[in-house]
Amino acid sequence: VGSYQGRRPRWLNALLTLILAGVLAFAMLLGVVLSGAHSSVSGDPQVMIVLGCQVKPWGPSVLLQDRLDTALAYLQDHPDMTVVACGGQGADEPESEARAIAGYLTEHGVSKGNILLDEDSHNTHQNLKNAARLLSEEKLEPAHTQVVVVSNGFHLTRARMLAQRCGFEEVSTLAAPESHLPSRLKMYLREPLALVKSFVADR
């Protein structure tokens, strides 16, 4: 009787094994996310793509403002770049993310004529797919155009993967900080799962 009580049931062993496997898989995916969470600019990008993020009633969210300030710092030395502002309007947003991005950039000196608006996208894959279409319409073919994608660091591994799927062959990245700590923690927990979802479904 004593030896039986000292043994765990098989179902419990199986459950613990599954939990351990899940934790290890998540840790590996988080490592992949972290490996791309930095700026990496090569060549001489002609186009900047600013990925959308939530707009609040009073203006860009903290994460979006981090992206915009990072974009502005780069544009100071590259004022003639074409900028694609990405993001549609959610039910709780006062305007499209693309329009909020364009407004913030123009208020800080970026020429309105250099900005293309993608107001039809609602996720990262659509951001980049629509950016590719807009650039093609401007005779900037994605396969032959060097681009720099701007987003928060947690987002860049997935953004680079999806940009390449959308036809961009020369992709640089600019990693914005995550000034809002709760959002940072939330996104680093969410992003490994989003990476799997995008790898499987966003094609």
PDB file of C-alpha atoms in Angstrom, residues 36-195:
ATOM      1  CA  GLY A  36      15.071  40.015 -33.336  1.00  0.00           C
ATOM      2  CA  ALA A  37      14.192  42.721 -30.811  1.00  0.00           C
ATOM      3  CA  HIS A  38      16.878  45.177 -31.914  1.00  0.00           C
ATOM      4  CA  SER A  39      17.622  47.670 -34.657  1.00  0.00           C
ATOM      5  CA  SER A  40      19.384  46.267 -37.688  1.00  0.00           C
ATOM      6  CA  VAL A  41      19.871  48.587 -40.651  1.00  0.00           C
ATOM      7  CA  SER A  42      21.848  47.528 -43.693  1.00  0.00           C
ATOM      8  CA  GLY A  43      22.323  49.142 -47.060  1.00  0.00           C
ATOM      9  CA  ASP A  44      20.511  52.384 -47.795  1.00  0.00           C
ATOM     10  CA  PRO A  45      16.744  51.939 -47.297  1.00  0.00           C
ATOM     11  CA  GLN A  46      14.596  54.132 -49.532  1.00  0.00           C
ATOM     12  CA  VAL A  47      11.336  53.411 -47.742  1.00  0.00           C
ATOM     13  CA  MET A  48      10.225  53.388 -44.109  1.00  0.00           C
ATOM     14  CA  ILE A  49       7.216  51.324 -43.026  1.00  0.00           C
ATOM     15  CA  VAL A  50       5.724  52.342 -39.671  1.00  0.00           C
ATOM     16  CA  LEU A  51       3.506  49.562 -38.330  1.00  0.00           C
ATOM     17  CA  GLY A  52       0.227  50.536 -36.727  1.00  0.00           C
ATOM     18  CA  CYS A  53      -0.640  50.423 -33.045  1.00  0.00           C
ATOM     19  CA  GLN A  54      -3.558  51.607 -30.943  1.00  0.00           C
ATOM     20  CA  VAL A  55      -4.755  55.201 -31.097  1.00  0.00           C
ATOM     21  CA  LYS A  56      -6.334  56.623 -27.957  1.00  0.00           C
ATOM     22  CA  PRO A  57      -8.962  59.405 -27.793  1.00  0.00           C
ATOM     23  CA  TRP A  58      -6.147  61.831 -26.915  1.00  0.00           C
ATOM     24  CA  GLY A  59      -3.712  60.620 -29.581  1.00  0.00           C
ATOM     25  CA  PRO A  60      -1.170  57.815 -30.161  1.00  0.00           C
ATOM     26  CA  SER A  61      -0.830  55.205 -27.434  1.00  0.00           C
ATOM     27  CA  VAL A  62       2.486  55.038 -25.588  1.00  0.00           C
ATOM     28  CA  LEU A  63       3.691  52.139 -27.747  1.00  0.00           C
ATOM     29  CA  LEU A  64       2.739  53.955 -30.942  1.00  0.00           C
ATOM     30  CA  GLN A  65       4.411  57.156 -29.800  1.00  0.00           C
ATOM     31  CA  ASP A  66       7.575  55.150 -29.088  1.00  0.00           C
ATOM     32  CA  ARG A  67       7.464  53.956 -32.698  1.00  0.00           C
ATOM     33  CA  LEU A  68       6.861  57.454 -34.027  1.00  0.00           C
ATOM     34  CA  ASP A  69       9.677  59.050 -32.041  1.00  0.00           C
ATOM     35  CA  THR A  70      12.029  56.319 -33.265  1.00  0.00           C
ATOM     36  CA  ALA A  71      10.906  56.950 -36.837  1.00  0.00           C
ATOM     37  CA  LEU A  72      11.427  60.712 -36.464  1.00  0.00           C
ATOM     38  CA  ALA A  73      14.947  60.269 -35.108  1.00  0.00           C
ATOM     39  CA  TYR A  74      15.875  58.282 -38.234  1.00  0.00           C
ATOM     40  CA  LEU A  75      14.057  60.633 -40.606  1.00  0.00           C
ATOM     41  CA  GLN A  76      16.040  63.607 -39.342  1.00  0.00           C
ATOM     42  CA  ASP A  77      19.034  62.196 -41.221  1.00  0.00           C
ATOM     43  CA  HIS A  78      16.937  60.774 -44.088  1.00  0.00           C
ATOM     44  CA  PRO A  79      14.289  63.441 -44.768  1.00  0.00           C
ATOM     45  CA  ASP A  80      13.523  62.373 -48.345  1.00  0.00           C
ATOM     46  CA  MET A  81      12.422  58.823 -47.550  1.00  0.00           C
ATOM     47  CA  THR A  82       9.012  57.567 -48.572  1.00  0.00           C
ATOM     48  CA  VAL A  83       7.072  56.618 -45.434  1.00  0.00           C
ATOM     49  CA  VAL A  84       4.203  54.122 -45.386  1.00  0.00           C
ATOM     50  CA  ALA A  85       1.910  54.747 -42.421  1.00  0.00           C
ATOM     51  CA  CYS A  86      -0.015  51.570 -41.632  1.00  0.00           C
ATOM     52  CA  GLY A  87      -3.195  50.758 -39.759  1.00  0.00           C
ATOM     53  CA  GLY A  88      -6.951  50.923 -40.081  1.00  0.00           C
ATOM     54  CA  GLN A  89      -9.454  52.263 -37.582  1.00  0.00           C
ATOM     55  CA  GLY A  90     -10.655  50.016 -34.776  1.00  0.00           C
ATOM     56  CA  ALA A  91     -14.074  50.329 -33.167  1.00  0.00           C
ATOM     57  CA  ASP A  92     -12.546  52.089 -30.155  1.00  0.00           C
ATOM     58  CA  GLU A  93     -10.238  54.411 -32.097  1.00  0.00           C
ATOM     59  CA  PRO A  94     -11.092  58.024 -33.033  1.00  0.00           C
ATOM     60  CA  GLU A  95      -9.259  57.788 -36.362  1.00  0.00           C
ATOM     61  CA  SER A  96      -7.247  55.305 -38.364  1.00  0.00           C
ATOM     62  CA  GLU A  97      -3.813  54.395 -37.056  1.00  0.00           C
ATOM     63  CA  ALA A  98      -2.317  55.380 -40.419  1.00  0.00           C
ATOM     64  CA  ARG A  99      -3.840  58.862 -40.221  1.00  0.00           C
ATOM     65  CA  ALA A 100      -2.647  59.289 -36.627  1.00  0.00           C
ATOM     66  CA  ILE A 101       0.865  58.252 -37.674  1.00  0.00           C
ATOM     67  CA  ALA A 102       0.859  60.662 -40.621  1.00  0.00           C
ATOM     68  CA  GLY A 103      -0.481  63.494 -38.471  1.00  0.00           C
ATOM     69  CA  TYR A 104       2.193  63.038 -35.819  1.00  0.00           C
ATOM     70  CA  LEU A 105       4.980  62.875 -38.386  1.00  0.00           C
ATOM     71  CA  THR A 106       3.840  65.961 -40.297  1.00  0.00           C
ATOM     72  CA  GLU A 107       3.449  67.905 -37.046  1.00  0.00           C
ATOM     73  CA  HIS A 108       7.132  67.182 -36.462  1.00  0.00           C
ATOM     74  CA  GLY A 109       8.336  68.307 -39.864  1.00  0.00           C
ATOM     75  CA  VAL A 110       7.943  65.311 -42.187  1.00  0.00           C
ATOM     76  CA  SER A 111       6.638  66.309 -45.616  1.00  0.00           C
ATOM     77  CA  LYS A 112       3.042  65.191 -46.177  1.00  0.00           C
ATOM     78  CA  GLY A 113       3.948  64.426 -49.779  1.00  0.00           C
ATOM     79  CA  ASN A 114       6.362  61.715 -48.633  1.00  0.00           C
ATOM     80  CA  ILE A 115       3.718  59.726 -46.725  1.00  0.00           C
ATOM     81  CA  LEU A 116       1.546  56.930 -48.120  1.00  0.00           C
ATOM     82  CA  LEU A 117      -1.513  55.860 -46.103  1.00  0.00           C
ATOM     83  CA  ASP A 118      -2.665  52.284 -45.581  1.00  0.00           C
ATOM     84  CA  GLU A 119      -5.985  52.689 -43.779  1.00  0.00           C
ATOM     85  CA  ASP A 120      -7.375  49.251 -44.646  1.00  0.00           C
ATOM     86  CA  SER A 121      -5.258  46.916 -42.511  1.00  0.00           C
ATOM     87  CA  HIS A 122      -6.073  45.442 -39.114  1.00  0.00           C
ATOM     88  CA  ASN A 123      -3.066  43.238 -38.337  1.00  0.00           C
ATOM     89  CA  THR A 124       0.652  43.048 -39.046  1.00  0.00           C
ATOM     90  CA  HIS A 125       0.302  40.832 -42.103  1.00  0.00           C
ATOM     91  CA  GLN A 126      -2.206  43.204 -43.668  1.00  0.00           C
ATOM     92  CA  ASN A 127       0.029  46.182 -42.783  1.00  0.00           C
ATOM     93  CA  LEU A 128       2.884  44.742 -44.809  1.00  0.00           C
ATOM     94  CA  LYS A 129       0.771  43.305 -47.611  1.00  0.00           C
ATOM     95  CA  ASN A 130      -0.915  46.673 -48.160  1.00  0.00           C
ATOM     96  CA  ALA A 131       2.418  48.487 -47.887  1.00  0.00           C
ATOM     97  CA  ALA A 132       3.762  46.289 -50.673  1.00  0.00           C
ATOM     98  CA  ARG A 133       0.737  47.112 -52.831  1.00  0.00           C
ATOM     99  CA  LEU A 134       1.001  50.868 -52.225  1.00  0.00           C
ATOM    100  CA  LEU A 135       4.690  50.865 -53.071  1.00  0.00           C
ATOM    101  CA  SER A 136       4.084  48.868 -56.255  1.00  0.00           C
ATOM    102  CA  GLU A 137       1.565  51.516 -57.299  1.00  0.00           C
ATOM    103  CA  GLU A 138       4.347  54.090 -56.822  1.00  0.00           C
ATOM    104  CA  LYS A 139       6.693  52.035 -59.037  1.00  0.00           C
ATOM    105  CA  LEU A 140       8.717  50.886 -56.015  1.00  0.00           C
ATOM    106  CA  GLU A 141       8.659  47.135 -56.424  1.00  0.00           C
ATOM    107  CA  PRO A 142       9.062  45.381 -53.036  1.00  0.00           C
ATOM    108  CA  ALA A 143      11.584  42.871 -54.348  1.00  0.00           C
ATOM    109  CA  HIS A 144      13.897  45.672 -55.468  1.00  0.00           C
ATOM    110  CA  THR A 145      13.270  48.255 -52.743  1.00  0.00           C
ATOM    111  CA  GLN A 146      15.237  48.425 -49.516  1.00  0.00           C
ATOM    112  CA  VAL A 147      12.870  49.078 -46.619  1.00  0.00           C
ATOM    113  CA  VAL A 148      13.233  49.745 -42.919  1.00  0.00           C
ATOM    114  CA  VAL A 149      10.356  48.556 -40.728  1.00  0.00           C
ATOM    115  CA  VAL A 150       9.664  50.497 -37.522  1.00  0.00           C
ATOM    116  CA  SER A 151       7.982  48.861 -34.546  1.00  0.00           C
ATOM    117  CA  ASN A 152       8.620  48.009 -30.914  1.00  0.00           C
ATOM    118  CA  GLY A 153      11.341  45.449 -30.365  1.00  0.00           C
ATOM    119  CA  PHE A 154       9.008  42.581 -29.401  1.00  0.00           C
ATOM    120  CA  HIS A 155       7.282  42.885 -32.786  1.00  0.00           C
ATOM    121  CA  LEU A 156      10.232  42.828 -35.148  1.00  0.00           C
ATOM    122  CA  THR A 157      10.956  39.101 -35.521  1.00  0.00           C
ATOM    123  CA  ARG A 158       7.418  38.529 -36.762  1.00  0.00           C
ATOM    124  CA  ALA A 159       7.393  41.730 -38.812  1.00  0.00           C
ATOM    125  CA  ARG A 160      10.582  40.730 -40.638  1.00  0.00           C
ATOM    126  CA  MET A 161       9.185  37.257 -41.400  1.00  0.00           C
ATOM    127  CA  LEU A 162       5.929  38.693 -42.740  1.00  0.00           C
ATOM    128  CA  ALA A 163       7.688  41.413 -44.746  1.00  0.00           C
ATOM    129  CA  GLN A 164       9.683  38.759 -46.552  1.00  0.00           C
ATOM    130  CA  ARG A 165       6.502  36.781 -47.220  1.00  0.00           C
ATOM    131  CA  CYS A 166       4.972  39.917 -48.733  1.00  0.00           C
ATOM    132  CA  GLY A 167       7.793  40.205 -51.240  1.00  0.00           C
ATOM    133  CA  PHE A 168      10.303  42.474 -49.503  1.00  0.00           C
ATOM    134  CA  GLU A 169      13.767  41.012 -49.944  1.00  0.00           C
ATOM    135  CA  GLU A 170      15.925  43.668 -48.269  1.00  0.00           C
ATOM    136  CA  VAL A 171      14.408  44.350 -44.847  1.00  0.00           C
ATOM    137  CA  SER A 172      16.018  46.443 -42.116  1.00  0.00           C
ATOM    138  CA  THR A 173      14.443  47.104 -38.731  1.00  0.00           C
ATOM    139  CA  LEU A 174      14.289  49.944 -36.217  1.00  0.00           C
ATOM    140  CA  ALA A 175      13.437  48.843 -32.682  1.00  0.00           C
ATOM    141  CA  ALA A 176      11.414  51.350 -30.697  1.00  0.00           C
ATOM    142  CA  PRO A 177      11.523  51.093 -26.894  1.00  0.00           C
ATOM    143  CA  GLU A 178       8.515  49.969 -24.849  1.00  0.00           C
ATOM    144  CA  SER A 179       8.111  52.837 -22.399  1.00  0.00           C
ATOM    145  CA  HIS A 180       4.917  51.477 -20.846  1.00  0.00           C
ATOM    146  CA  LEU A 181       5.999  48.587 -18.603  1.00  0.00           C
ATOM    147  CA  PRO A 182       2.610  46.795 -18.362  1.00  0.00           C
ATOM    148  CA  SER A 183       2.302  46.826 -22.158  1.00  0.00           C
ATOM    149  CA  ARG A 184       5.865  45.542 -22.497  1.00  0.00           C
ATOM    150  CA  LEU A 185       5.205  42.574 -20.215  1.00  0.00           C
ATOM    151  CA  LYS A 186       1.889  41.819 -21.914  1.00  0.00           C
ATOM    152  CA  MET A 187       3.386  41.922 -25.395  1.00  0.00           C
ATOM    153  CA  TYR A 188       6.370  39.719 -24.599  1.00  0.00           C
ATOM    154  CA  LEU A 189       3.922  37.126 -23.242  1.00  0.00           C
ATOM    155  CA  ARG A 190       1.645  37.473 -26.262  1.00  0.00           C
ATOM    156  CA  GLU A 191       4.178  37.698 -29.066  1.00  0.00           C
ATOM    157  CA  PRO A 192       5.533  34.094 -29.007  1.00  0.00           C
ATOM    158  CA  LEU A 193       1.977  32.847 -29.567  1.00  0.00           C
ATOM    159  CA  ALA A 194       1.376  35.480 -32.245  1.00  0.00           C
ATOM    160  CA  LEU A 195       4.562  34.341 -33.984  1.00  0.00           C
TER     161      LEU A 195
END
